[in-house]
Amino acid sequence: MFKKNISKEYILSLALFITSVNFIIWFFKKFIFGDRNPFWDLPPVYCAGKLFSENLNPYGFFPNNPLTSCVESISDLNQGFVYVYSIPFLKFLNLFSEINFFILKNIWLFLIFFIIFFFIFVTKEIFFKEKKFLFYISIIFILLFSFGGNISNALITGNVSIISYFFISVGLLFLHKNKTNIFYLFIIIASLIKPHYFIYLSIPIFTEGFK
């Protein structure tokens, strides 16, 4: 009788809840009671665009990479950071090279709040459109803190992958509305930041078949 009452959905929900609590404990340990600062991924990205605007190559390993001195000048980070994103995205970063880094962090803060609400909207539209309001509180909790806290970690660290996640979610919303060509467009845009996101182009094959 006890085994019959334990469904796969219950086990999955319990696992997601446990991973969420684990991530929240880690967050308090590192950020609230520890000395870790948010947005530590932003300085290398910002400096890469700045170096590119000066015709310098931001790729390569420390200490020979000129990224070192730039990162140290705008933050208290060590030399363990490198620029790993694509060249098209590097050219896009060039547009922000003249903006003060402090202003850029404030722009980023506004951006991630917008992205969070958009993620919630897309999740609601695709999966849980008919559910009640209280249900979305648990969905927000799982979305932000489960699966190893991938989304929250990207938001906290200032990881620009969150921009790719945004474009992918826009694409999924259009795919849900059967606008496959627009879906492909947004996946390609996301892949210009990190090329391995091209794998998402295969989603329509699994949802609709090879037609």
PDB file of C-alpha atoms in Angstrom, residues 36-194:
ATOM      1  CA  ARG A  36      32.041  35.990  -2.116  1.00  0.00           C
ATOM      2  CA  ASN A  37      30.871  38.886  -4.281  1.00  0.00           C
ATOM      3  CA  PRO A  38      28.198  38.613  -6.991  1.00  0.00           C
ATOM      4  CA  PHE A  39      28.785  39.111 -10.712  1.00  0.00           C
ATOM      5  CA  TRP A  40      32.375  37.818 -10.714  1.00  0.00           C
ATOM      6  CA  ASP A  41      32.004  36.602 -14.300  1.00  0.00           C
ATOM      7  CA  LEU A  42      31.329  40.093 -15.621  1.00  0.00           C
ATOM      8  CA  PRO A  43      34.858  41.620 -15.327  1.00  0.00           C
ATOM      9  CA  PRO A  44      36.517  39.205 -17.830  1.00  0.00           C
ATOM     10  CA  VAL A  45      33.639  39.683 -20.275  1.00  0.00           C
ATOM     11  CA  TYR A  46      33.715  43.459 -19.923  1.00  0.00           C
ATOM     12  CA  CYS A  47      37.507  43.548 -20.248  1.00  0.00           C
ATOM     13  CA  ALA A  48      37.429  41.320 -23.320  1.00  0.00           C
ATOM     14  CA  GLY A  49      35.251  43.855 -25.142  1.00  0.00           C
ATOM     15  CA  LYS A  50      37.480  46.676 -23.947  1.00  0.00           C
ATOM     16  CA  LEU A  51      40.657  44.961 -25.189  1.00  0.00           C
ATOM     17  CA  PHE A  52      39.019  44.142 -28.516  1.00  0.00           C
ATOM     18  CA  SER A  53      38.184  47.825 -28.982  1.00  0.00           C
ATOM     19  CA  GLU A  54      41.922  48.503 -28.546  1.00  0.00           C
ATOM     20  CA  ASN A  55      42.841  45.835 -31.148  1.00  0.00           C
ATOM     21  CA  LEU A  56      44.172  43.464 -28.489  1.00  0.00           C
ATOM     22  CA  ASN A  57      43.464  39.732 -28.304  1.00  0.00           C
ATOM     23  CA  PRO A  58      41.579  38.774 -25.099  1.00  0.00           C
ATOM     24  CA  TYR A  59      41.920  35.027 -25.705  1.00  0.00           C
ATOM     25  CA  GLY A  60      44.660  32.984 -24.082  1.00  0.00           C
ATOM     26  CA  PHE A  61      45.849  31.953 -20.636  1.00  0.00           C
ATOM     27  CA  PHE A  62      47.182  34.005 -17.764  1.00  0.00           C
ATOM     28  CA  PRO A  63      49.627  35.592 -17.088  1.00  0.00           C
ATOM     29  CA  ASN A  64      50.417  36.452 -20.720  1.00  0.00           C
ATOM     30  CA  ASN A  65      46.855  37.462 -21.544  1.00  0.00           C
ATOM     31  CA  PRO A  66      46.393  41.272 -21.314  1.00  0.00           C
ATOM     32  CA  LEU A  67      43.017  40.520 -19.728  1.00  0.00           C
ATOM     33  CA  THR A  68      44.878  40.097 -16.433  1.00  0.00           C
ATOM     34  CA  SER A  69      45.654  43.745 -15.728  1.00  0.00           C
ATOM     35  CA  CYS A  70      42.205  44.907 -16.879  1.00  0.00           C
ATOM     36  CA  VAL A  71      40.357  42.480 -14.595  1.00  0.00           C
ATOM     37  CA  GLU A  72      42.560  43.434 -11.640  1.00  0.00           C
ATOM     38  CA  SER A  73      42.001  47.139 -12.267  1.00  0.00           C
ATOM     39  CA  ILE A  74      38.195  46.944 -11.994  1.00  0.00           C
ATOM     40  CA  SER A  75      37.826  44.176  -9.403  1.00  0.00           C
ATOM     41  CA  ASP A  76      39.629  42.294  -6.660  1.00  0.00           C
ATOM     42  CA  LEU A  77      39.547  39.014  -8.563  1.00  0.00           C
ATOM     43  CA  ASN A  78      42.562  36.765  -8.955  1.00  0.00           C
ATOM     44  CA  GLN A  79      44.097  35.639 -12.255  1.00  0.00           C
ATOM     45  CA  GLY A  80      41.923  32.559 -12.668  1.00  0.00           C
ATOM     46  CA  PHE A  81      39.572  34.052 -15.249  1.00  0.00           C
ATOM     47  CA  VAL A  82      39.672  33.850 -19.041  1.00  0.00           C
ATOM     48  CA  TYR A  83      37.377  34.901 -21.861  1.00  0.00           C
ATOM     49  CA  VAL A  84      35.737  31.792 -23.353  1.00  0.00           C
ATOM     50  CA  TYR A  85      32.872  33.127 -25.468  1.00  0.00           C
ATOM     51  CA  SER A  86      32.559  33.436 -29.233  1.00  0.00           C
ATOM     52  CA  ILE A  87      34.110  36.048 -31.528  1.00  0.00           C
ATOM     53  CA  PRO A  88      30.685  37.391 -32.691  1.00  0.00           C
ATOM     54  CA  PHE A  89      29.769  38.019 -29.057  1.00  0.00           C
ATOM     55  CA  LEU A  90      33.160  39.659 -28.510  1.00  0.00           C
ATOM     56  CA  LYS A  91      32.373  42.105 -31.305  1.00  0.00           C
ATOM     57  CA  PHE A  92      29.028  42.816 -29.656  1.00  0.00           C
ATOM     58  CA  LEU A  93      30.777  43.544 -26.340  1.00  0.00           C
ATOM     59  CA  ASN A  94      32.797  46.187 -28.124  1.00  0.00           C
ATOM     60  CA  LEU A  95      29.675  48.386 -28.009  1.00  0.00           C
ATOM     61  CA  PHE A  96      29.944  48.571 -24.212  1.00  0.00           C
ATOM     62  CA  SER A  97      33.676  49.142 -23.932  1.00  0.00           C
ATOM     63  CA  GLU A  98      33.307  52.837 -23.082  1.00  0.00           C
ATOM     64  CA  ILE A  99      30.687  52.302 -20.371  1.00  0.00           C
ATOM     65  CA  ASN A 100      31.895  52.452 -16.775  1.00  0.00           C
ATOM     66  CA  PHE A 101      31.973  48.980 -15.216  1.00  0.00           C
ATOM     67  CA  PHE A 102      29.875  50.083 -12.229  1.00  0.00           C
ATOM     68  CA  ILE A 103      27.146  51.318 -14.594  1.00  0.00           C
ATOM     69  CA  LEU A 104      27.353  48.048 -16.508  1.00  0.00           C
ATOM     70  CA  LYS A 105      26.735  46.061 -13.315  1.00  0.00           C
ATOM     71  CA  ASN A 106      23.590  48.100 -12.641  1.00  0.00           C
ATOM     72  CA  ILE A 107      22.393  47.495 -16.204  1.00  0.00           C
ATOM     73  CA  TRP A 108      23.033  43.792 -15.674  1.00  0.00           C
ATOM     74  CA  LEU A 109      21.017  43.807 -12.437  1.00  0.00           C
ATOM     75  CA  PHE A 110      18.019  45.301 -14.255  1.00  0.00           C
ATOM     76  CA  LEU A 111      18.472  42.812 -17.103  1.00  0.00           C
ATOM     77  CA  ILE A 112      18.438  39.712 -14.919  1.00  0.00           C
ATOM     78  CA  PHE A 113      15.237  40.784 -13.155  1.00  0.00           C
ATOM     79  CA  PHE A 114      13.596  41.137 -16.568  1.00  0.00           C
ATOM     80  CA  ILE A 115      14.914  37.719 -17.646  1.00  0.00           C
ATOM     81  CA  ILE A 116      13.650  36.030 -14.462  1.00  0.00           C
ATOM     82  CA  PHE A 117      10.114  37.284 -15.023  1.00  0.00           C
ATOM     83  CA  PHE A 118      10.303  36.261 -18.677  1.00  0.00           C
ATOM     84  CA  PHE A 119      11.388  32.727 -17.711  1.00  0.00           C
ATOM     85  CA  ILE A 120       8.378  32.490 -15.409  1.00  0.00           C
ATOM     86  CA  PHE A 121       6.071  33.747 -18.169  1.00  0.00           C
ATOM     87  CA  VAL A 122       7.413  31.234 -20.713  1.00  0.00           C
ATOM     88  CA  THR A 123       7.151  28.360 -18.223  1.00  0.00           C
ATOM     89  CA  LYS A 124       3.544  29.320 -17.529  1.00  0.00           C
ATOM     90  CA  GLU A 125       2.609  29.659 -21.199  1.00  0.00           C
ATOM     91  CA  ILE A 126       4.149  26.382 -22.319  1.00  0.00           C
ATOM     92  CA  PHE A 127       3.589  24.018 -19.403  1.00  0.00           C
ATOM     93  CA  PHE A 128       1.178  25.339 -16.791  1.00  0.00           C
ATOM     94  CA  LYS A 129      -1.211  27.771 -18.431  1.00  0.00           C
ATOM     95  CA  GLU A 130      -4.306  26.532 -16.603  1.00  0.00           C
ATOM     96  CA  LYS A 131      -2.815  26.219 -13.121  1.00  0.00           C
ATOM     97  CA  LYS A 132      -3.696  28.462 -10.172  1.00  0.00           C
ATOM     98  CA  PHE A 133      -1.487  31.257  -8.844  1.00  0.00           C
ATOM     99  CA  LEU A 134      -0.124  29.372  -5.819  1.00  0.00           C
ATOM    100  CA  PHE A 135       1.144  26.650  -8.107  1.00  0.00           C
ATOM    101  CA  TYR A 136       3.481  29.142  -9.788  1.00  0.00           C
ATOM    102  CA  ILE A 137       5.211  29.899  -6.510  1.00  0.00           C
ATOM    103  CA  SER A 138       6.514  26.324  -6.397  1.00  0.00           C
ATOM    104  CA  ILE A 139       7.416  26.525 -10.085  1.00  0.00           C
ATOM    105  CA  ILE A 140       9.446  29.697  -9.478  1.00  0.00           C
ATOM    106  CA  PHE A 141      11.187  27.967  -6.585  1.00  0.00           C
ATOM    107  CA  ILE A 142      12.109  24.944  -8.708  1.00  0.00           C
ATOM    108  CA  LEU A 143      13.021  27.015 -11.757  1.00  0.00           C
ATOM    109  CA  LEU A 144      15.466  29.201  -9.854  1.00  0.00           C
ATOM    110  CA  PHE A 145      17.016  26.797  -7.373  1.00  0.00           C
ATOM    111  CA  SER A 146      16.763  23.222  -8.678  1.00  0.00           C
ATOM    112  CA  PHE A 147      18.918  21.382 -11.219  1.00  0.00           C
ATOM    113  CA  GLY A 148      22.060  22.427  -9.379  1.00  0.00           C
ATOM    114  CA  GLY A 149      20.883  26.034  -9.313  1.00  0.00           C
ATOM    115  CA  ASN A 150      22.039  26.508 -12.920  1.00  0.00           C
ATOM    116  CA  ILE A 151      19.810  29.509 -13.584  1.00  0.00           C
ATOM    117  CA  SER A 152      20.357  31.162 -10.205  1.00  0.00           C
ATOM    118  CA  ASN A 153      24.087  30.554 -10.410  1.00  0.00           C
ATOM    119  CA  ALA A 154      24.213  32.192 -13.829  1.00  0.00           C
ATOM    120  CA  LEU A 155      22.253  35.153 -12.480  1.00  0.00           C
ATOM    121  CA  ILE A 156      24.406  35.539  -9.357  1.00  0.00           C
ATOM    122  CA  THR A 157      27.765  35.171 -11.071  1.00  0.00           C
ATOM    123  CA  GLY A 158      26.921  37.456 -13.966  1.00  0.00           C
ATOM    124  CA  ASN A 159      27.447  34.606 -16.405  1.00  0.00           C
ATOM    125  CA  VAL A 160      26.412  35.836 -19.845  1.00  0.00           C
ATOM    126  CA  SER A 161      25.041  32.388 -20.656  1.00  0.00           C
ATOM    127  CA  ILE A 162      21.839  33.716 -19.130  1.00  0.00           C
ATOM    128  CA  ILE A 163      21.427  35.825 -22.267  1.00  0.00           C
ATOM    129  CA  SER A 164      21.588  32.648 -24.339  1.00  0.00           C
ATOM    130  CA  TYR A 165      19.005  31.080 -22.017  1.00  0.00           C
ATOM    131  CA  PHE A 166      16.794  34.091 -22.694  1.00  0.00           C
ATOM    132  CA  PHE A 167      17.020  33.682 -26.479  1.00  0.00           C
ATOM    133  CA  ILE A 168      16.420  29.930 -26.167  1.00  0.00           C
ATOM    134  CA  SER A 169      13.311  30.518 -24.059  1.00  0.00           C
ATOM    135  CA  VAL A 170      12.005  33.021 -26.630  1.00  0.00           C
ATOM    136  CA  GLY A 171      12.600  30.397 -29.298  1.00  0.00           C
ATOM    137  CA  LEU A 172      10.757  27.737 -27.298  1.00  0.00           C
ATOM    138  CA  LEU A 173       7.800  30.066 -26.904  1.00  0.00           C
ATOM    139  CA  PHE A 174       7.585  30.503 -30.680  1.00  0.00           C
ATOM    140  CA  LEU A 175       8.039  26.751 -31.189  1.00  0.00           C
ATOM    141  CA  HIS A 176       5.102  26.203 -28.840  1.00  0.00           C
ATOM    142  CA  LYS A 177       3.079  28.465 -31.167  1.00  0.00           C
ATOM    143  CA  ASN A 178       4.209  26.370 -34.174  1.00  0.00           C
ATOM    144  CA  LYS A 179       6.424  29.150 -35.548  1.00  0.00           C
ATOM    145  CA  THR A 180       9.404  26.899 -36.172  1.00  0.00           C
ATOM    146  CA  ASN A 181      11.391  29.273 -38.377  1.00  0.00           C
ATOM    147  CA  ILE A 182      11.392  31.975 -35.688  1.00  0.00           C
ATOM    148  CA  PHE A 183      12.442  29.305 -33.166  1.00  0.00           C
ATOM    149  CA  TYR A 184      15.450  28.469 -35.357  1.00  0.00           C
ATOM    150  CA  LEU A 185      16.363  32.146 -35.596  1.00  0.00           C
ATOM    151  CA  PHE A 186      16.522  32.621 -31.817  1.00  0.00           C
ATOM    152  CA  ILE A 187      18.496  29.407 -31.304  1.00  0.00           C
ATOM    153  CA  ILE A 188      21.047  30.622 -33.848  1.00  0.00           C
ATOM    154  CA  ILE A 189      21.283  33.962 -32.007  1.00  0.00           C
ATOM    155  CA  ALA A 190      21.847  32.092 -28.716  1.00  0.00           C
ATOM    156  CA  SER A 191      24.516  29.987 -30.407  1.00  0.00           C
ATOM    157  CA  LEU A 192      26.441  33.100 -31.436  1.00  0.00           C
ATOM    158  CA  ILE A 193      27.296  33.456 -27.737  1.00  0.00           C
ATOM    159  CA  LYS A 194      28.038  29.786 -27.068  1.00  0.00           C
TER     160      LYS A 194
END
